[in-house]
XYZ file of C-alpha atoms in Angstrom:
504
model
C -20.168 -12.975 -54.815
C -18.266 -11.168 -57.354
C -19.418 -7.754 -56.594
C -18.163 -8.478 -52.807
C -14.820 -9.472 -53.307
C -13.337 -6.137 -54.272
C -14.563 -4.497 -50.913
C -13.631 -7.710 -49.100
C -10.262 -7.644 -50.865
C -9.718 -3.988 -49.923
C -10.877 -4.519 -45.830
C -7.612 -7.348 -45.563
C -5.371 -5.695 -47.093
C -5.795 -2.506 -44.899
C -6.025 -5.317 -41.731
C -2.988 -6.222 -43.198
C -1.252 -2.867 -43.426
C -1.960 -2.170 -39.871
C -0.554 -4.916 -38.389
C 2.631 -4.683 -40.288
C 2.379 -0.666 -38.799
C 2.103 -0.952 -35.479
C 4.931 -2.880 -34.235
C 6.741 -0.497 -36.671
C 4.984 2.509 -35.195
C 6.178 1.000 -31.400
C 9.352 0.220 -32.358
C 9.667 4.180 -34.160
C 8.428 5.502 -30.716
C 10.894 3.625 -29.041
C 13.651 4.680 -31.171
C 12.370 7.944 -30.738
C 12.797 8.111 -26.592
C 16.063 6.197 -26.794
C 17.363 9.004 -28.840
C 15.992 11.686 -27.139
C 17.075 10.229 -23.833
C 21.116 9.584 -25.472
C 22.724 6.993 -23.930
C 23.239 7.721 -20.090
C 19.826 6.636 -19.642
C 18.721 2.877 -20.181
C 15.736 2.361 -21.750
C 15.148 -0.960 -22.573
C 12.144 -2.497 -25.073
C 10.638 -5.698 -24.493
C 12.234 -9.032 -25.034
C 15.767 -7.651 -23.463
C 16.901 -8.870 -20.744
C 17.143 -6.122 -18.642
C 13.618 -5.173 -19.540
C 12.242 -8.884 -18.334
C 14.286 -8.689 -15.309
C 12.670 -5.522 -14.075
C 9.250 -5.752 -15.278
C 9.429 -9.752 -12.749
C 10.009 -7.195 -9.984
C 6.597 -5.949 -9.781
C 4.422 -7.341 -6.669
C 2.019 -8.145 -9.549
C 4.261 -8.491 -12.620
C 1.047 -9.705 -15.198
C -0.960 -6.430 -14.992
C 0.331 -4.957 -18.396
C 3.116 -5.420 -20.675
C 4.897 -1.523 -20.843
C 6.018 -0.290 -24.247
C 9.499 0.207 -22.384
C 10.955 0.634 -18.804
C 13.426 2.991 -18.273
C 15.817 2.715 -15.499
C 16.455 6.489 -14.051
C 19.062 7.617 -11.927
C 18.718 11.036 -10.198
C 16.346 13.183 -11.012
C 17.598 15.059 -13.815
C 17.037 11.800 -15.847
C 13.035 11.519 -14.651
C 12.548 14.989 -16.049
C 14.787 14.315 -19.437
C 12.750 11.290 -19.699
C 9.562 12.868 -19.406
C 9.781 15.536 -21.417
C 11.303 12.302 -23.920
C 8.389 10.179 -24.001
C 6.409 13.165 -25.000
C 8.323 13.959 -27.639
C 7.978 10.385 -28.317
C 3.977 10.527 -27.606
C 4.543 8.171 -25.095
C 2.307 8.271 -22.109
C 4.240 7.058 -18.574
C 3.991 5.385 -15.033
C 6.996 5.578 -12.222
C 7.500 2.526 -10.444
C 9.121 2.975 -6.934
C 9.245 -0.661 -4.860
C 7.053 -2.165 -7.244
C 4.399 -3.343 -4.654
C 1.076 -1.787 -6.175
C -1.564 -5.012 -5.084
C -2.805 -4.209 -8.819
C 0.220 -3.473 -10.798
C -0.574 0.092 -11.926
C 3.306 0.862 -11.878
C 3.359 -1.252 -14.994
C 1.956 0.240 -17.512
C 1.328 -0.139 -20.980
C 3.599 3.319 -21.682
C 6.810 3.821 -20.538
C 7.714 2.626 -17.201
C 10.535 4.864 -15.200
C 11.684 3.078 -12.449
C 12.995 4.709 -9.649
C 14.529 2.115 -7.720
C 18.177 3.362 -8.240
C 17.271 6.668 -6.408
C 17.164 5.342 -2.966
C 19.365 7.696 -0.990
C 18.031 8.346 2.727
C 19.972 10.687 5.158
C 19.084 12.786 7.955
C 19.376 16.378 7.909
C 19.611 19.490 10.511
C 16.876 19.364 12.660
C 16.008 15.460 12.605
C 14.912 15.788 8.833
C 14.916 12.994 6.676
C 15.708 13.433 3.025
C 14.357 10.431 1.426
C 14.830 9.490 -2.340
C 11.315 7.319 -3.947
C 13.362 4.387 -4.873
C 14.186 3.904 -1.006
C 11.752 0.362 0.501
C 11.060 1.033 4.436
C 13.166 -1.127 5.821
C 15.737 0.678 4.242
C 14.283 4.223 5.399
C 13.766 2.861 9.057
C 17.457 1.285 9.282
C 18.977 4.283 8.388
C 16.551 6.603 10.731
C 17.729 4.236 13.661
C 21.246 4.693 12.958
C 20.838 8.349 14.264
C 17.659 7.135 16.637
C 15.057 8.274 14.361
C 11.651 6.929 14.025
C 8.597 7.596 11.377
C 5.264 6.262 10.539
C 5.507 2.577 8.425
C 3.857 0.169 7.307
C 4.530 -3.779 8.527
C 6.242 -4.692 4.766
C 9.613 -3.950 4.676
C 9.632 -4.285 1.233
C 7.642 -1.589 0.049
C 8.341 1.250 -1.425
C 8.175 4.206 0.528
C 6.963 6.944 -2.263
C 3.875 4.485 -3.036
C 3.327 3.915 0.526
C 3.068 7.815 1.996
C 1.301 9.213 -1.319
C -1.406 7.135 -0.670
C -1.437 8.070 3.529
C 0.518 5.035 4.712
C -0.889 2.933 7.674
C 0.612 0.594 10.015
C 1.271 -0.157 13.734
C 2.560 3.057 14.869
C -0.227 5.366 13.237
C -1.816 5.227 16.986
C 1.056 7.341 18.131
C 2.171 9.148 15.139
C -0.509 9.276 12.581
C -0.880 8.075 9.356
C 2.477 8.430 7.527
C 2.318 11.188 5.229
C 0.692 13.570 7.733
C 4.664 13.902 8.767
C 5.464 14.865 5.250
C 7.034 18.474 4.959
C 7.438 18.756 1.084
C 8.538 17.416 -1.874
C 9.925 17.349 -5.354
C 8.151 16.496 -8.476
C 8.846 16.478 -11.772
C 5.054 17.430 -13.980
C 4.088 16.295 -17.029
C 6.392 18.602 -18.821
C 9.279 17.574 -17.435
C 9.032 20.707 -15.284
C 10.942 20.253 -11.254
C 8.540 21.358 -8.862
C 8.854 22.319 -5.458
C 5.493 21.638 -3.474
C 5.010 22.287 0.300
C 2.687 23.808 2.785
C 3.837 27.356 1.433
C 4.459 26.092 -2.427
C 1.797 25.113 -4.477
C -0.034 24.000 -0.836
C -3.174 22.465 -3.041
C -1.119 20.475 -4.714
C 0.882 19.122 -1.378
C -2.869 18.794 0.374
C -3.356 16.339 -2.461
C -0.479 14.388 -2.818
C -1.073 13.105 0.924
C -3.710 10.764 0.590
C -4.274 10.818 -3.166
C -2.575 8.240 -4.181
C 0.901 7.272 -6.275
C 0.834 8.232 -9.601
C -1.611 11.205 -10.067
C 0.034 14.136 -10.784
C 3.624 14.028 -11.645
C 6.512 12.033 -10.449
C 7.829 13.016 -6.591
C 11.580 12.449 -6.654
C 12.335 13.216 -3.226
C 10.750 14.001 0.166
C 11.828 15.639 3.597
C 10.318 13.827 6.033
C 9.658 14.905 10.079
C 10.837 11.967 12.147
C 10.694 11.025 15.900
C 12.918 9.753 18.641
C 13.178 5.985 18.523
C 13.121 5.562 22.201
C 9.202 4.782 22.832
C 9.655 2.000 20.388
C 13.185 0.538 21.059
C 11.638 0.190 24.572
C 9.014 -2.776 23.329
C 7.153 -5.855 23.788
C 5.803 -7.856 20.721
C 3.264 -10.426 21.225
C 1.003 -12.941 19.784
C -2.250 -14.849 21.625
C -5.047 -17.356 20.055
C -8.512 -17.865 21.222
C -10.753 -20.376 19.465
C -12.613 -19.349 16.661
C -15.988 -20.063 17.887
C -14.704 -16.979 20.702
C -14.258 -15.122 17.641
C -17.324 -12.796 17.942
C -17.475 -12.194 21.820
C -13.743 -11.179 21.646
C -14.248 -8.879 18.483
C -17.595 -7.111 19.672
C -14.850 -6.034 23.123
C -11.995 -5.287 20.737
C -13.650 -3.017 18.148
C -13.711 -0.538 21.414
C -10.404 -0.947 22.614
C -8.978 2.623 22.809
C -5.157 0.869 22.444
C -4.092 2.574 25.730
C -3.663 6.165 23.818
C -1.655 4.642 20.850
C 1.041 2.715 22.886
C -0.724 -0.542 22.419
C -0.885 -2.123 18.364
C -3.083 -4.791 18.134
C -4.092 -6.431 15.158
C -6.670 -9.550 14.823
C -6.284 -12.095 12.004
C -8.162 -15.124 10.878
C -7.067 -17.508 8.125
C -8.748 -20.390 6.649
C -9.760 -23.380 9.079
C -7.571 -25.822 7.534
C -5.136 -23.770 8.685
C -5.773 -23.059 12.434
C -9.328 -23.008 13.749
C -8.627 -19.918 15.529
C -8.563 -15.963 15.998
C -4.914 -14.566 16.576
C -4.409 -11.264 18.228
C -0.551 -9.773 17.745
C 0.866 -6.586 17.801
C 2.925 -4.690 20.618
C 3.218 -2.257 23.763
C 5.729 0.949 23.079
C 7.647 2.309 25.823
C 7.493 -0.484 28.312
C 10.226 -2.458 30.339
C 9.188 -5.295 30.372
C 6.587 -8.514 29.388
C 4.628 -7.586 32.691
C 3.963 -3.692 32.060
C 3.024 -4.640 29.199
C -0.178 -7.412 30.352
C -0.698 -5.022 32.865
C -1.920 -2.882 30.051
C -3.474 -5.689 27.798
C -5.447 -7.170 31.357
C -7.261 -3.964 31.824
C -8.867 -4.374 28.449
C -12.040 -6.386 28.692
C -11.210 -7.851 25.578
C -8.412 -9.621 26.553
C -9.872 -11.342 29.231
C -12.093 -13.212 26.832
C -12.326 -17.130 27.956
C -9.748 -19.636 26.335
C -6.640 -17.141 25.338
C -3.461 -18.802 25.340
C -0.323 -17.256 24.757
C 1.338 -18.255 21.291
C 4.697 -15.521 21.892
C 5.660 -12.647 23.632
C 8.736 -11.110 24.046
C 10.719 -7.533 25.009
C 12.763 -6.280 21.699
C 16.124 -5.248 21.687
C 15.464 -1.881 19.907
C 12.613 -0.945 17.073
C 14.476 -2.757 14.778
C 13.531 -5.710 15.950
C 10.341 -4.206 17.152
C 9.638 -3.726 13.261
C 11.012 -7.042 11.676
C 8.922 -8.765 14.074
C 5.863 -7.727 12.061
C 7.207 -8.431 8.834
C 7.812 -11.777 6.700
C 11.098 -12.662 8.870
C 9.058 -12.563 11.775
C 6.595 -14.750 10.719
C 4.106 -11.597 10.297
C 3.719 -11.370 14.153
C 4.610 -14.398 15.248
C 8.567 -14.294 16.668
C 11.527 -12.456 16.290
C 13.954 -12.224 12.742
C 17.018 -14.027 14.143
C 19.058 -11.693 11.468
C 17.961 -7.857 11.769
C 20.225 -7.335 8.566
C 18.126 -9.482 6.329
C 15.125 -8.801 7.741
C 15.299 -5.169 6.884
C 17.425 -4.619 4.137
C 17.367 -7.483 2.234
C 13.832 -7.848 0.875
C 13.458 -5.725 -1.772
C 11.960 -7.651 -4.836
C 11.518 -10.991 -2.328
C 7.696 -10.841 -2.964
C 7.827 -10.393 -6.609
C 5.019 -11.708 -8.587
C 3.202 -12.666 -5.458
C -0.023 -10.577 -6.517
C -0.717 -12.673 -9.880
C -3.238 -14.641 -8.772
C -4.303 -13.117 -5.461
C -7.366 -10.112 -4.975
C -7.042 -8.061 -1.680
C -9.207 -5.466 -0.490
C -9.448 -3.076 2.195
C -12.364 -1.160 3.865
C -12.653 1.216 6.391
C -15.719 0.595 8.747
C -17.812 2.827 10.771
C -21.026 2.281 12.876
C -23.896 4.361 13.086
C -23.727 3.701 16.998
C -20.595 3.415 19.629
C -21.719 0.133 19.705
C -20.564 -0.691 16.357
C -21.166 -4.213 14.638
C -23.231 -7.101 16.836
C -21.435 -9.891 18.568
C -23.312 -11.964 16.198
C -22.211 -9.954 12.995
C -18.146 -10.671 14.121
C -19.038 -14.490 14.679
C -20.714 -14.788 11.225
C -17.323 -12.753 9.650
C -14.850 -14.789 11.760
C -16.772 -18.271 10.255
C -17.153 -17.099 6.569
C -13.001 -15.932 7.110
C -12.815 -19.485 7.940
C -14.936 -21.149 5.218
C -14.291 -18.778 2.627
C -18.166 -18.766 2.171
C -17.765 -22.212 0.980
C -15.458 -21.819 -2.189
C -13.233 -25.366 -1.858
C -10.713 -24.387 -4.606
C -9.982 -21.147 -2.681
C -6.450 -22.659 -0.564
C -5.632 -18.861 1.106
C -7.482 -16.806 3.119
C -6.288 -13.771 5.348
C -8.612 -11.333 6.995
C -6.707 -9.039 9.229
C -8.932 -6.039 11.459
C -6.703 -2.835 12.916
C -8.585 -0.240 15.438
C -8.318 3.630 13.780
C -8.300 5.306 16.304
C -5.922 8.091 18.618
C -3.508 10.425 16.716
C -5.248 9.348 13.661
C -8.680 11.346 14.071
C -6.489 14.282 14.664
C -7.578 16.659 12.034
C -4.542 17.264 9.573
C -4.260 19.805 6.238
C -3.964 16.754 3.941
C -6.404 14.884 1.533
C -6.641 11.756 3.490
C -10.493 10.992 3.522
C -11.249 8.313 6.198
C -10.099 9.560 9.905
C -13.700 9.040 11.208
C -13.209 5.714 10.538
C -13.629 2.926 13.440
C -11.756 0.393 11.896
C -9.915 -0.803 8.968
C -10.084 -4.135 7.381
C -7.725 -6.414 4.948
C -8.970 -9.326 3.139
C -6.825 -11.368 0.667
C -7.701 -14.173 -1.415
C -6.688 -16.323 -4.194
C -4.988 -19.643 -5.389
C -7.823 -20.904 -6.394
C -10.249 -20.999 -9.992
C -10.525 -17.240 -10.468
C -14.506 -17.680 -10.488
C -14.419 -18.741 -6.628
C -11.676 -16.256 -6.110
C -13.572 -13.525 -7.552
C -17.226 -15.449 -5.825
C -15.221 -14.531 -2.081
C -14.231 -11.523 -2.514
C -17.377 -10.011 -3.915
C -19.424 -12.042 -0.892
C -16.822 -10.604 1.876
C -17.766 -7.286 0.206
C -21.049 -7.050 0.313
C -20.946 -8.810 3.826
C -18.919 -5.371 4.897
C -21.522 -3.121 2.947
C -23.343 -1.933 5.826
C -20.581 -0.407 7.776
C -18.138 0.209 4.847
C -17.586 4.188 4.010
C -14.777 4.011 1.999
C -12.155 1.646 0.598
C -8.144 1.923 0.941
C -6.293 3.958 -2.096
C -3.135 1.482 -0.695
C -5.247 -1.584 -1.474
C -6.812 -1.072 -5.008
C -9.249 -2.763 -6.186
C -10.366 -3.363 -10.076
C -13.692 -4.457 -9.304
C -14.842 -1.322 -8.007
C -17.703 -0.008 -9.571
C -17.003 4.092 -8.339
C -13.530 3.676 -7.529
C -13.587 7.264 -7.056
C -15.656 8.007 -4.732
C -14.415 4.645 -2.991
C -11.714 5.701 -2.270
C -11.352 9.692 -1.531
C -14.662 10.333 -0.678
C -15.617 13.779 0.510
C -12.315 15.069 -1.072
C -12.725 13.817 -4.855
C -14.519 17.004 -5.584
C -11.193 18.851 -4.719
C -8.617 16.712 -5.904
C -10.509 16.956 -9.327
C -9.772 20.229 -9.694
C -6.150 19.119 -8.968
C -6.145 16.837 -11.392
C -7.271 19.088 -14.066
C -4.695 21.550 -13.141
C -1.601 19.247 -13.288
C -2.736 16.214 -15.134
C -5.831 16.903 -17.262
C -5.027 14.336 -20.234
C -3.855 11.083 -17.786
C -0.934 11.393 -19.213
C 0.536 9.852 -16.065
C -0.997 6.630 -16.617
C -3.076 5.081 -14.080
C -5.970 2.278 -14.187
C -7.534 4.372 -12.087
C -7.367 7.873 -11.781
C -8.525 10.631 -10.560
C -11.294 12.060 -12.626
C -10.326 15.139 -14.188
C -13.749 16.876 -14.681
C-alpha cells in the first residue's frame, strides 16, 4: 500500500491542478476576446445577465452552454470578432433567429449573434438587400410595403439567413422555387475575418454551395441581395382548411400524393395529430391569384382527391392581401386554421415567441420518392395516418404532428445551386415529444424506419442527431463537392457545427 500512495498522491494532485486551470484558462480566453474586441462590442461570459437572456432565445436553448455570446452590430464587428476569437483560440457559431430544431447556433465557442443586423430594403430593380439578423415576417412586411414577394417558409419567426442557406421551403416554392434559388449573392466574412464577396461570377463554387448547404459551414454571410416578385398573385388569395375522417386517411392520400397543385397556384398541405386530439386528416393551404372562394373549389373539385367521401369544410376564406395570406399559415393563424385578427403582431412581433420550444421535442423531415408514378399503396398511407394517430403505441408521448407537402412544379426546375432533393415526390415533417425521452426517441426511430423504403434524403432545415450518415442524409449526390468546399474555406471546423460537412 505504501509503495502506491506516492503515484496515487501524484495522479490527484495533477486532477487537482487541472480543474483549478481550466476555468482559469476560460476565463483567460475570455479576457482575451473582450480585449481584442475593445469595448464597442459586447461580449458577455456566462452567468451575466445579458448572456442568459440571449442564450433563452434559442428555439432549443439546452443544446450547449457557449464559452461566450457576443452581440454584433454591422458587419465590421463579425469580422473584428472573428479574427478575435482566434486570437483568443476560440472556435465560433453565428446565431441569426435562433430557430435551429437542434440548437447548433449555440455552441460551446463563442456565439455571435446577429440579431441586431436586421436591416431589409429594396433596391433598384426590385432587389432586396437583406441583413441575417432579419426573421421573415419581418423580410415579407417590408417586401409588401413596395409589393414585393419572395419564397418563405410558414414561421414567421425564423430567421431568414438559417432558412435560405439551407434551401428554404414553404407554400409558395410551387410557384417560385425553393427560396435560395432567388439568391443573387452575398457577403461573408471567412474564418480569418476576411469580407468576401460571393456570387454567380465571384467565387461561384462557393455561392453553388451556400444554397442548399446549410447555415454555418463556411463563414458567416452578413448580408444578401435577394430577387423578389410582384405580390399580386398572392394578395389575390383564398386560404382554406377541410377534415375527412381518419379512417379516409389512406384513400385520400394515395389521390393526393399525385396532385400536380394546379401548376403551383394551389398549396396544400395534409396534417395528422394524435387521436386524442381529433380523429381526423386536415388538408389546408391556399389558391394564388383567384377572386374569389368559388374559383378557387373550382380548382380544388377537379382534383380527384378532393372529392374523397366525408370532407367537410373546417374554414375558407379570400385574404385581404399576402399578408394575411402568410399569417394565416403561421401561429396567429392557428397554423392554417383562420385568419390573425392583428397583421402587425402576427408578422412582426414573434421573434423569440417560440423560445425554448425545441427542449424536449425531436422533429424530422424526409423527402420521399417512389420507384413507380404510383408512389406509396393506399394501404401504406392508412397504416402512416393510424401510427400518426397512435404514436405506434407510446402512451407518455402527449404531441404528435405529421405534416406531408407535394414537391413538385418550379421546384424540379434544374437550378446552379447545391440543393440535393428536386426529384423528390414529397416531403414529410414529423415532430414528437413531451413525453419520457425513451418513447420519444421509440417514435421517432419507428416513424423512420416506417419511411425507409421511399426516403432518399433527409432535410438540412430539420436536423437530426440521430442520424447515423448525416452526410450523405442530407446532401446526397452533392457531398462529394461541397467537401472540397469545405476544405477550401473551412478545413479545421473552426465554424462550429454538430454536424458538418466533412472536410476530406
Amino acid at each position: 500500500m505504501a509503495s502506491l500512495a506516492p503515484p496515487l498522491l501524484k495522479a490527484l494532485l495533477l486532477f487537482s491542478l487541472l480543474l483549478t486551470l481550466l476555468p482559469r484558462t476560460a476565463a483567460n480566453r475570455i479576457k482575451t476576446l473582450k480585449q481584442c474586441a475593445g469595448s464597442s462590442i459586447p461580449v458577455y461570459p456566462p452567468n451575466n445577465h445579458n448572456y442568459n437572456r440571449l442564450k433563452a432565445l434559442s428555439f432549443r436553448s439546452n443544446f450547449a452552454t457557449p464559452l461566450a455570446i457576443a452581440e454584433a452590430r454591422n458587419e465590421w464587428q463579425v469580422s473584428q470578432l472573428v479574427i478575435c476569437a482566434r486570437k483568443a483560440h476560440i472556435r465560433v457559431c453565428a446565431r441569426s433567429g435562433g430557430h435551429s430544431l437542434i440548437g447548433h447556433n449555440l455552441c460551446k465557442g463563442l456565439v455571435i449573434d446577429l440579431s441586431a443586423m436586421r436591416q431589409v430594403s429594396i433596391k433598384p430593380g426590385f432587389v432586396a438587400f437583406i441583413q441575417p439578423g432579419a426573421v421573415l415576417g419581418e423580410v415579407l412586411w417590408t417586401l409588401h410595403k413596395s409589393k414585393r414577394w419572395m419564397a418563405a417558409g410558414v414561421c414567421p419567426a425564423v430567421g431568414f439567413a438559417g432558412y435560405v442557406l439551407g434551401g428554404g421551403h414553404g407554400p409558395y416554392e410551387g410557384k417560385l422555387g425553393i427560396a435560395c434559388d432567388s439568391m443573387l449573392s452575398v457577403r461573408m466574412v471567412d474564418r480569418f475575418g476576411k469580407i468576401l464577396d460571393v456570387s454567380r461570377t465571384k467565387r461561384p463554387f462557393l455561392f453553388w454551395a451556400m444554397c442548399g448547404a446549410g447555415g454555418g459551414q463556411f463563414g458567416i454571410v452578413t448580408s444578401f441581395r435577394w430577387r423578389t416578385v410582384s405580390s399580386k398573385q398572392f394578395d389575390n388569395a383564398v386560404v382554406f382548411r377541410f377534415r375527412w375522417p381518419a379512417s379516409r386517411g389512406g384513400e385520400l392520400m394515395d389521390k393526393w400524393q399525385r396532385y400536380g397543385e394546379w401548376g403551383g397556384a394551389v398549396w396544400f398541405r395534409i396534417e395528422i395529430y394524435l387521436a386524442k386530439r381529433d380523429k381526423a386528416v386536415f388538408g389546408y393551404g391556399a389558391c394564388y391569384g383567384v377572386k374569389n372562394v368559388a374559383e378557387c373549389m373550382g380548382r380544388l373539385n377537379k382534383a380527384p382527391f378532393f372529392n374523397t367521401p366525408q370532407r367537410s369544410t373546417t374554414y375558407i376564406s379570400t385574404v385581404r392581401n399576402a399578408l394575411d395570406l402568410h399569417a394565416f399559415f403561421g401561429p396567429k393563424g392557428g397554423w392554417g386554421s383562420y385568419r390573425a385578427n392583428n397583421l402587425y403582431e402576427a408578422m412582426l412581433q414573434q421573434r423569440g415567441t417560440e423560445s425554448g420550444q425545441a427542449n424536449e421535442r425531436i422533429y424530422q423531415s424526409t423527402f420521399l420518392r417512389s420507384a413507380d408514378k404510383t408512389g406509396p399503396s393506399r394501404q401504406f398511407w392508412q397504416q402512416y395516418v393510424n401510427f400518426c394517430q397512435s404514436a405506434f403505441g407510446a402512451r407518455s408521448v402527449p404531441w404528435v404532428v405529421c405534416e406531408l407537402n407535394l414537391f413538385n412544379n418550379a421546384i424540379d426546375r434544374k437550378q446552379n445551386n447545391a440543393f440535393p432533393f428536386r426529384q423528390a415526390n414529397l416531403i414529410t415533417h414529423f415532430i414528437v415529444g413531451g413525453g419520457s425521452s425513451r418513447d420519444t426517441r421509440f417514435v421517432y426511430n419507428r416513424m423512420k424506419k416506417y419511411l425507409r423504403p421511399f426516403t432518399i434524403g433527409v432535410y438540412v432545415n430539420y436536423p437530426e442527431l440521430f442520424l447515423e450518415n448525416y452526410a450523405k442524409s442530407y446532401w446526397g449526390a452533392n457531398l462529394g463537392w461541397l467537401k472540397r468546399v469545405k476544405k477550401l474555406y473551412d478545413p479545421r471546423n473552426f465554424f462550429m457545427n454538430p454536424q458538418p460537412i466533412p472536410a476530406s
